PDB file of C-alpha atoms in Angstrom:
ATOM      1  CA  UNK A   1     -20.086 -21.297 -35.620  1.00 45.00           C
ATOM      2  CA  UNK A   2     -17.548 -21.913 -38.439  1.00 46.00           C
ATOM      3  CA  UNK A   3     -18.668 -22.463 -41.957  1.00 51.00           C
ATOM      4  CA  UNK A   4     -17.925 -26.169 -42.033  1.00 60.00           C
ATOM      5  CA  UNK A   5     -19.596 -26.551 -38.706  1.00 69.00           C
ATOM      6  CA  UNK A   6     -22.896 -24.799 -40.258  1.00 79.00           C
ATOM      7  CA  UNK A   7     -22.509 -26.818 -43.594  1.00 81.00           C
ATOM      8  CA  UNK A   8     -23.014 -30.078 -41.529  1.00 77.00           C
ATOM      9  CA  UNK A   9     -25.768 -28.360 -40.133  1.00 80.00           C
ATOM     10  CA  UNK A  10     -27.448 -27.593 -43.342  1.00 85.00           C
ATOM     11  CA  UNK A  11     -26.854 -30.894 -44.689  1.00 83.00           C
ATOM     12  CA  UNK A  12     -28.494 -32.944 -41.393  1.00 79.00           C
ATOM     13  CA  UNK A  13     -31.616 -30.370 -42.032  1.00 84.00           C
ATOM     14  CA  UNK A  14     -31.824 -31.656 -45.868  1.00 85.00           C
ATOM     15  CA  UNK A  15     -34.020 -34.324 -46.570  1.00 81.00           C
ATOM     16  CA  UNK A  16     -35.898 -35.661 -50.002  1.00 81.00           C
ATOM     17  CA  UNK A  17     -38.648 -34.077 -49.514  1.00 85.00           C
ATOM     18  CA  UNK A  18     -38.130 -30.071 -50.737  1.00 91.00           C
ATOM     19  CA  UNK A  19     -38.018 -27.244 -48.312  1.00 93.00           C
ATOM     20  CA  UNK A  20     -37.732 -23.920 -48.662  1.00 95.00           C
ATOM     21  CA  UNK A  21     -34.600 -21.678 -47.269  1.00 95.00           C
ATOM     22  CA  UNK A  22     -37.186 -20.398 -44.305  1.00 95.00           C
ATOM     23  CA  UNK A  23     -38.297 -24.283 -43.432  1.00 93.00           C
ATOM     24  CA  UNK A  24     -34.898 -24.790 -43.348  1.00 93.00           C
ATOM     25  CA  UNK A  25     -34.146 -22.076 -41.309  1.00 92.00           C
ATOM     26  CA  UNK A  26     -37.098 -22.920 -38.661  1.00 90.00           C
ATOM     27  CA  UNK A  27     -35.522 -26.606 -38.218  1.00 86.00           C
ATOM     28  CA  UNK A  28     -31.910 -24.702 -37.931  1.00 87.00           C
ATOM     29  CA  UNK A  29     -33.638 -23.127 -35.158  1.00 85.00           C
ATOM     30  CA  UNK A  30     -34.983 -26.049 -33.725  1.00 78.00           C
ATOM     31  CA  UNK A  31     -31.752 -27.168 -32.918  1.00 72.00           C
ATOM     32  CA  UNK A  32     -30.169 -23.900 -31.468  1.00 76.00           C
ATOM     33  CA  UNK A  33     -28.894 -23.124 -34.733  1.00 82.00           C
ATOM     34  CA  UNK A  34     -29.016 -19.288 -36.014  1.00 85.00           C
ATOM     35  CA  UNK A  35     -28.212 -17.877 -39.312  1.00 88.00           C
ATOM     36  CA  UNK A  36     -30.143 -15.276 -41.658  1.00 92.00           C
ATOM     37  CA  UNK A  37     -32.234 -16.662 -44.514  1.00 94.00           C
ATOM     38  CA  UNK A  38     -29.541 -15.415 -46.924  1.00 94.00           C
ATOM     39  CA  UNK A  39     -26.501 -17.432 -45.567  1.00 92.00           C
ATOM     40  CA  UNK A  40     -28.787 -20.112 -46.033  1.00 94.00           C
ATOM     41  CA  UNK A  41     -29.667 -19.772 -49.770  1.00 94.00           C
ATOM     42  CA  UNK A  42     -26.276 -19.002 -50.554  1.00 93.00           C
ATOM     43  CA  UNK A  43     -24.396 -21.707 -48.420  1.00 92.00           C
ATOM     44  CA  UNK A  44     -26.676 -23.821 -49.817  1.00 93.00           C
ATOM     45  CA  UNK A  45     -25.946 -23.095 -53.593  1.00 92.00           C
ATOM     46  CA  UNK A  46     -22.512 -23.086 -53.140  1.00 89.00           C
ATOM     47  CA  UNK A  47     -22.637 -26.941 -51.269  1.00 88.00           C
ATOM     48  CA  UNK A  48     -24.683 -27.906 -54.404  1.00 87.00           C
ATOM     49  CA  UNK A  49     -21.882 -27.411 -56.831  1.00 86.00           C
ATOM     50  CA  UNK A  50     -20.115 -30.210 -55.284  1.00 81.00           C
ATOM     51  CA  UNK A  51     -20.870 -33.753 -56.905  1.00 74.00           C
ATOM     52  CA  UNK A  52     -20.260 -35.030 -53.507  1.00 73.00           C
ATOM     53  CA  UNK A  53     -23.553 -33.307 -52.274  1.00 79.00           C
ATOM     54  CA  UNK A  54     -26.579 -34.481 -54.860  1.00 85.00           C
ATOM     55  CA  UNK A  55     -29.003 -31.569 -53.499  1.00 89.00           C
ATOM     56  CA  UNK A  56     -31.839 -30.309 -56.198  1.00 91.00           C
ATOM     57  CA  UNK A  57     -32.638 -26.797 -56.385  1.00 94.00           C
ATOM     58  CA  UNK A  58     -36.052 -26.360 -57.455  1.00 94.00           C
ATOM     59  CA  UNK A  59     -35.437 -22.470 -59.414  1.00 94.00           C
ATOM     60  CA  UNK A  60     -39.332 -22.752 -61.167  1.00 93.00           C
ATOM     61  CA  UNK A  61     -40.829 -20.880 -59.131  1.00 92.00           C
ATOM     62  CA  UNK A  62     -40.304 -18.940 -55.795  1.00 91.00           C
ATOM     63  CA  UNK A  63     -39.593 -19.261 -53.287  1.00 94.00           C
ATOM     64  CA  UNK A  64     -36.937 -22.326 -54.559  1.00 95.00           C
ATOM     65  CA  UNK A  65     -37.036 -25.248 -52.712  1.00 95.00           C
ATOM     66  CA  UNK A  66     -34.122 -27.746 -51.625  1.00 95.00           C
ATOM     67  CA  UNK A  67     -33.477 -31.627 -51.439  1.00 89.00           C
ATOM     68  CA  UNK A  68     -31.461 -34.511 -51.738  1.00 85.00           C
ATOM     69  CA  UNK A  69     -31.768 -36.103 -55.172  1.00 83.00           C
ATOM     70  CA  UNK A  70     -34.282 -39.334 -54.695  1.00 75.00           C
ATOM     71  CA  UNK A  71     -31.795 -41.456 -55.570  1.00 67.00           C
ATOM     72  CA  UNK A  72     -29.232 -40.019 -53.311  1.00 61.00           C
ATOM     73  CA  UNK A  73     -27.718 -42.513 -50.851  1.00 58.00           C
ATOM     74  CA  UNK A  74     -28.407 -41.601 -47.568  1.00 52.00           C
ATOM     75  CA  UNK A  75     -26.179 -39.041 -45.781  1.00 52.00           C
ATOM     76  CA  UNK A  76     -23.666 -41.170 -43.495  1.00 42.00           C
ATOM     77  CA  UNK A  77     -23.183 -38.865 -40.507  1.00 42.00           C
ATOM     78  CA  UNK A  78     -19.910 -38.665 -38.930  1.00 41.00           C
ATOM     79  CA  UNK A  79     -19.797 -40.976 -35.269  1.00 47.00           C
ATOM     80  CA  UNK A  80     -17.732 -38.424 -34.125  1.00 48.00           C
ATOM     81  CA  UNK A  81     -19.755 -35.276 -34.787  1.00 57.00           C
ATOM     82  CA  UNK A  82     -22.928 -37.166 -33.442  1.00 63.00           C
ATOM     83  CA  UNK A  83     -21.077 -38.044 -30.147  1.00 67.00           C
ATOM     84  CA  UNK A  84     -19.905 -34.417 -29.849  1.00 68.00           C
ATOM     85  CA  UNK A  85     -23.121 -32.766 -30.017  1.00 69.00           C
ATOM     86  CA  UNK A  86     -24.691 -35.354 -27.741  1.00 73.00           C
ATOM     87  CA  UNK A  87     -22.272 -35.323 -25.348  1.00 71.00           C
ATOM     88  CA  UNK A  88     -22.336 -30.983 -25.384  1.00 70.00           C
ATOM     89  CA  UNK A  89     -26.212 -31.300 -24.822  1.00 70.00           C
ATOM     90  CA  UNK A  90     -26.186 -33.579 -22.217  1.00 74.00           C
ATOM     91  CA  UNK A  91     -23.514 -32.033 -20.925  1.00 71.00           C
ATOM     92  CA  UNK A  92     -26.034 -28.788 -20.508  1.00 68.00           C
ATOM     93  CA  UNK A  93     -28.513 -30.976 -19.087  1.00 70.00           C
ATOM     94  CA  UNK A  94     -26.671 -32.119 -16.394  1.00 69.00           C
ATOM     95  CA  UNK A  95     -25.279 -28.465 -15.634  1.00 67.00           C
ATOM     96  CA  UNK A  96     -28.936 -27.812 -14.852  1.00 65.00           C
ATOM     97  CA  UNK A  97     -29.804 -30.260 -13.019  1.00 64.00           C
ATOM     98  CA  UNK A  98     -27.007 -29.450 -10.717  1.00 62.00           C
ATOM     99  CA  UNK A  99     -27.979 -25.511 -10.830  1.00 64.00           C
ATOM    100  CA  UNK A 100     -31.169 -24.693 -10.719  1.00 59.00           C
ATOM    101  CA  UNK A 101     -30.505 -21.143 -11.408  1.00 60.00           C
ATOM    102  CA  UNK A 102     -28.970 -22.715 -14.948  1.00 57.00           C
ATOM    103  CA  UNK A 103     -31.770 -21.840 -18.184  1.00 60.00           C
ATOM    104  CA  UNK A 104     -30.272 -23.199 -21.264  1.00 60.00           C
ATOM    105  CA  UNK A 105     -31.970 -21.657 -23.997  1.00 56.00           C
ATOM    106  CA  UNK A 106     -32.817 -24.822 -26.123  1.00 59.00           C
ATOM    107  CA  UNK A 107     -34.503 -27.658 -24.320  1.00 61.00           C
ATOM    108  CA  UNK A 108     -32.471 -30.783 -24.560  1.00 63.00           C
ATOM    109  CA  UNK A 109     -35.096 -32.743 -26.942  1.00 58.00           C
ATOM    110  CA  UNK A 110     -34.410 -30.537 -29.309  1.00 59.00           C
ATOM    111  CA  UNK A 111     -30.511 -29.954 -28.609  1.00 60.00           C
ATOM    112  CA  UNK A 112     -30.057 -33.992 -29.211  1.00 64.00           C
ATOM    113  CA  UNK A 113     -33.094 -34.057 -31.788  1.00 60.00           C
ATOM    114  CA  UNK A 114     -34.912 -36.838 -29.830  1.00 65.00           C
ATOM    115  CA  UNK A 115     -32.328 -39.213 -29.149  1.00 73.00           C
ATOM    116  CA  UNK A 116     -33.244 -41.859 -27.462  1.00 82.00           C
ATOM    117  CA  UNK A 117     -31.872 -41.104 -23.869  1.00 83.00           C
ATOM    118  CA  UNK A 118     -32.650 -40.991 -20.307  1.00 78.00           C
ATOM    119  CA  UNK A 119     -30.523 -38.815 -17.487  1.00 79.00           C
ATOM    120  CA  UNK A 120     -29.769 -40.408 -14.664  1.00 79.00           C
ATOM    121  CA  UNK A 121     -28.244 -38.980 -11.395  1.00 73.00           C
ATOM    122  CA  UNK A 122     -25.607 -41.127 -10.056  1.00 68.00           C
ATOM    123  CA  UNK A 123     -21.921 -39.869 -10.087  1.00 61.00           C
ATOM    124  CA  UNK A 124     -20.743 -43.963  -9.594  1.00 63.00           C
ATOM    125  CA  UNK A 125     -16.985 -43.079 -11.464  1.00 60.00           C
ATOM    126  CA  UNK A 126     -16.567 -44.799 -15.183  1.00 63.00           C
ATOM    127  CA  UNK A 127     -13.942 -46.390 -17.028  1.00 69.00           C
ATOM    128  CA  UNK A 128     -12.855 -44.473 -20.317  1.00 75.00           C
ATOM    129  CA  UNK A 129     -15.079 -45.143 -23.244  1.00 77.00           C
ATOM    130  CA  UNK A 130     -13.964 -46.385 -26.675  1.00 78.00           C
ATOM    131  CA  UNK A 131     -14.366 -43.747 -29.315  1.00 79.00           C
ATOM    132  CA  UNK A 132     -14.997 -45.930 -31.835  1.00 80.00           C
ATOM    133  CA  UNK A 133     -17.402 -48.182 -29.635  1.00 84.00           C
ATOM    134  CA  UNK A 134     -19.536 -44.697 -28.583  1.00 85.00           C
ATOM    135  CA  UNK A 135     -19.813 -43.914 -32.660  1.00 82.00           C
ATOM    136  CA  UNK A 136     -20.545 -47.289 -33.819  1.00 84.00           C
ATOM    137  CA  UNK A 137     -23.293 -47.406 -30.218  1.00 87.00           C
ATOM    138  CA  UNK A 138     -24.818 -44.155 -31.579  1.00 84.00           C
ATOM    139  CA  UNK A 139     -25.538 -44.882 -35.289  1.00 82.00           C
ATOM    140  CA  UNK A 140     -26.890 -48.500 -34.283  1.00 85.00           C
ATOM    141  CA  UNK A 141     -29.209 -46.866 -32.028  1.00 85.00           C
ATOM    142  CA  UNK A 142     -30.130 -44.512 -34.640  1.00 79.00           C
ATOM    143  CA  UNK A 143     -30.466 -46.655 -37.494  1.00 76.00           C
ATOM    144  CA  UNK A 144     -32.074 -49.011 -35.563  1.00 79.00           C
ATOM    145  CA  UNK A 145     -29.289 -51.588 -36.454  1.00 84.00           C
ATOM    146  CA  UNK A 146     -28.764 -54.944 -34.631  1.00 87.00           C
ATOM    147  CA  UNK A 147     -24.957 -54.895 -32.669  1.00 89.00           C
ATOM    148  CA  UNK A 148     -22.812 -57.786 -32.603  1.00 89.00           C
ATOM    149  CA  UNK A 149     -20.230 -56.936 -29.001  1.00 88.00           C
ATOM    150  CA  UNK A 150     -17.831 -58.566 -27.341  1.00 87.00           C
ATOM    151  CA  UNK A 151     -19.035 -58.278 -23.876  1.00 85.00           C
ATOM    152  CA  UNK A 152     -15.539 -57.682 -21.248  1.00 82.00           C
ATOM    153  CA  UNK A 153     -17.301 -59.455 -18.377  1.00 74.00           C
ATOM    154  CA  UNK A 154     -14.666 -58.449 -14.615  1.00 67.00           C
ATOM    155  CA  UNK A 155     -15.021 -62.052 -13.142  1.00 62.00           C
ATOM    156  CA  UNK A 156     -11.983 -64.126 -14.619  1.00 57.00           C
ATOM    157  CA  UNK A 157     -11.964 -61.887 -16.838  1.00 62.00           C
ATOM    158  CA  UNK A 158     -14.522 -63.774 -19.291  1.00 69.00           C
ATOM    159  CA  UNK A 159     -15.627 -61.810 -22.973  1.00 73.00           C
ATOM    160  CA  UNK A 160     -18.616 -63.250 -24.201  1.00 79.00           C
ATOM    161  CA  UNK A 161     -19.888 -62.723 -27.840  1.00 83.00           C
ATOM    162  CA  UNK A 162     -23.795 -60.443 -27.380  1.00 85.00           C
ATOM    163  CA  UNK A 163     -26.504 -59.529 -29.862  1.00 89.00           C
ATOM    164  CA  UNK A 164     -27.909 -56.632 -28.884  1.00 90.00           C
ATOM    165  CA  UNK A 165     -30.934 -54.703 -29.903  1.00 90.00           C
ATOM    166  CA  UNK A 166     -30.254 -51.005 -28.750  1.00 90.00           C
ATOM    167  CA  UNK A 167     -33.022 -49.241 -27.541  1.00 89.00           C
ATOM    168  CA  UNK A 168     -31.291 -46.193 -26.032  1.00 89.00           C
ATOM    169  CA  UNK A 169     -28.625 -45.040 -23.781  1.00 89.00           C
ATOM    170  CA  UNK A 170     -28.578 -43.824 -19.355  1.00 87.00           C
ATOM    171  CA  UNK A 171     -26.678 -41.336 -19.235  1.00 85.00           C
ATOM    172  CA  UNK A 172     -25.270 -39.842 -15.841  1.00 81.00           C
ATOM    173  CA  UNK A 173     -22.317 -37.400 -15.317  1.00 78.00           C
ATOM    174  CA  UNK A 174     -19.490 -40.188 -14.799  1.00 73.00           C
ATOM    175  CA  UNK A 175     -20.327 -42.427 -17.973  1.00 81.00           C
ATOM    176  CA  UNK A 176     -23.230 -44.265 -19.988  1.00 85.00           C
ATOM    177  CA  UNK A 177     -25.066 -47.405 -20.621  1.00 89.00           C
ATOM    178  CA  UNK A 178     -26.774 -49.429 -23.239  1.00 92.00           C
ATOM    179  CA  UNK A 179     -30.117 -50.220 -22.771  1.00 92.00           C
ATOM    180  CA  UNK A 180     -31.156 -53.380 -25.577  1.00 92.00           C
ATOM    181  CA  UNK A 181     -32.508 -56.338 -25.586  1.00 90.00           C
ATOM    182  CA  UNK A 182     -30.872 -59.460 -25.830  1.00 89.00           C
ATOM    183  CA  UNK A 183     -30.726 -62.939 -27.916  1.00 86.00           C
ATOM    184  CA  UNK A 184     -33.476 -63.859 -25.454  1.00 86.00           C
ATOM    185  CA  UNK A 185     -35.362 -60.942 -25.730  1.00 86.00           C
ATOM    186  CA  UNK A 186     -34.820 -59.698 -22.239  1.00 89.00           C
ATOM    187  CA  UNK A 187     -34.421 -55.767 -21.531  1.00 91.00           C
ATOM    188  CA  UNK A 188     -30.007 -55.589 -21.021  1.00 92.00           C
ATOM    189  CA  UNK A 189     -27.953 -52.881 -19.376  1.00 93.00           C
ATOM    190  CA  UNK A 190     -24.622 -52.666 -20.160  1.00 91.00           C
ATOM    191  CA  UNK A 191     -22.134 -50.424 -19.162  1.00 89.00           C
ATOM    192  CA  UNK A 192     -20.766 -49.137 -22.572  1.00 88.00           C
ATOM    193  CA  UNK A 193     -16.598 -49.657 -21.169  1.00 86.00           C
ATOM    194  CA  UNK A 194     -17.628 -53.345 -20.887  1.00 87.00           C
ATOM    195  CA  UNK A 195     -18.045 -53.033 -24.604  1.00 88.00           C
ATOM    196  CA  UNK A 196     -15.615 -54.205 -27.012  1.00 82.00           C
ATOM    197  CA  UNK A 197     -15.201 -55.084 -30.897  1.00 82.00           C
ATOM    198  CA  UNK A 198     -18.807 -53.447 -31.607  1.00 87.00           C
ATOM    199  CA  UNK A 199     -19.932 -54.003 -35.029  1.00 87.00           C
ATOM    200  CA  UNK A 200     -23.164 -53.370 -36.661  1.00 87.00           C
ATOM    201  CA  UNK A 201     -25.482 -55.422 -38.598  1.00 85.00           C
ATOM    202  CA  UNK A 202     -28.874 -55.286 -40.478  1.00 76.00           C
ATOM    203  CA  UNK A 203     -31.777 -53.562 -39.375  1.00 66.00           C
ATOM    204  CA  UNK A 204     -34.388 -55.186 -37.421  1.00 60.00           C
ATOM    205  CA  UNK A 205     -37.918 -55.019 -37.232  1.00 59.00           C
ATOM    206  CA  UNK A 206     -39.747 -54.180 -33.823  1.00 62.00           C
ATOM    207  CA  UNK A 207     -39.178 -56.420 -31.210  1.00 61.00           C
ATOM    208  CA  UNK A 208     -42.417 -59.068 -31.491  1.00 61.00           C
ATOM    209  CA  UNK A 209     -45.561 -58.592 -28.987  1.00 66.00           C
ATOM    210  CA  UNK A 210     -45.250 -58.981 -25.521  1.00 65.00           C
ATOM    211  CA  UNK A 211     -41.022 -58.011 -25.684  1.00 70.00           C
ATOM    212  CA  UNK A 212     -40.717 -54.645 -23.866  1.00 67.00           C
ATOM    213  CA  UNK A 213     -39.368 -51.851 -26.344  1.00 72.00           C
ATOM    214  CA  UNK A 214     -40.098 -48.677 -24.524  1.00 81.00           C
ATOM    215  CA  UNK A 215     -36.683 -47.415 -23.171  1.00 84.00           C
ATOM    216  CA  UNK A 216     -37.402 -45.939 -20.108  1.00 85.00           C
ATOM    217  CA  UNK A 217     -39.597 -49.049 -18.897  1.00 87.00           C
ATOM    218  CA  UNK A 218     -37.310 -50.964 -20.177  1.00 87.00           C
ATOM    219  CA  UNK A 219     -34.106 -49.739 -18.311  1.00 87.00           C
ATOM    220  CA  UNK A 220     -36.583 -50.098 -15.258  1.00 88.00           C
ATOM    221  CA  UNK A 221     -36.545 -53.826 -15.762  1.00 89.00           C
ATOM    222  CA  UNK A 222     -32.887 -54.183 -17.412  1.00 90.00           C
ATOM    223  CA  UNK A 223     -30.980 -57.252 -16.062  1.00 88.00           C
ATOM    224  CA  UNK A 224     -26.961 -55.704 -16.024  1.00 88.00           C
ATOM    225  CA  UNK A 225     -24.576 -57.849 -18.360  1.00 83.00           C
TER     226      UNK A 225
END
């Protein structure tokens, strides 16, 4: 792994609440991630010299403990890093499914830090997929952000303006979908091509009583856009 590829590590495995270099370490692990208790301590001394990175190093007592500062703004993760490592893991997934014989070392829950996704096993071919749409899907599924779309609809063809609640994504080999839930609170599926001029909005709170939000029973019943 190079050393900017393990310093985004070590900064997703920060929070606000301190840890020590071995807690760190065990939720390195977690995620398939290996590096000596050492490299850890001293990577992350070195990070916190930066202004850029507001991490607190606890030195009162041992062992010393590290965190963001409590008024840090959140860390805004890269789309493109995010899509990477979800795409490698389910990448692994599907290798296994299609070879038994195939152990991959880190189960995928842990390789995609329970993202919200479902593997499905059709190979139905897919149209290329928008960067930019795939990042900006991503962080509104896990910031829990409302998305305002342009829908590319193949009959005329017709683009019609969506809100969308994301729950989650169906992922196969050829391509994915959105699973959400619409202005009229039904369960969507929409193939994420179809997607264009994605933006996201404000948070939302759960969907009210009675509106299905579990993402698996919910791609069961979702109506394709």
């Amino acid at each position: 792994m190079s050393h900017d590829a393990f310093s985004f590590e070590l900064l997703l495995a920060l929070s606000r609440t301190p840890q020590t270099a071995e807690a760190i370490r065990r939720k390195l692990s977690d995620r398939g991630v290996r590096a000596p208790l050492r490299s850890i301590q001293t990577k992350l001394e070195r990070l916190a010299e930066y202004p850029r990175y507001p991490i607190v190093i606890d030195r009162s007592e041992a062992p010393f403990t590290y965190a963001w500062r409590n008024r840090a703004p959140a860390m805004a993760v890269p789309g493109a890093d995010e899509a990477e490592r979800l795409l490698e893991a389910l990448s692994r997934a599907f290798a296994a499914k299609r070879q038994p014989l195939y152990r991959d070392v880190v189960p995928l829950e842990r390789r995609i830090d329970r993202f919200p996704v479902i593997l499905e096993d059709s190979d139905e071919p897919s149209e290329k997929i928008s960067p930019l749409v795939f990042s900006r899907v991503l962080e509104a599924i896990r910031g829990q952000r409302l998305l305002a779309a342009t829908v590319l609809f193949d009959k005329a063809p017709v683009r019609r303006g969506r809100f969308l609640r994301p729950l989650g994504l169906a992922a196969r080999p050829a391509g994915f979908a959105l699973i959400a839930i619409d202005e009229e609170n039904r369960p969507v599926r929409v193939e994420l091509p179809r997607l264009e001029s994605v933006k996201i909005l404000l948070s939302y709170l759960p969907p009210p009583e009675g509106i299905e939000s579990d993402l698996e029973r919910a791609a069961a019943a979702a109506v394709p856009l």
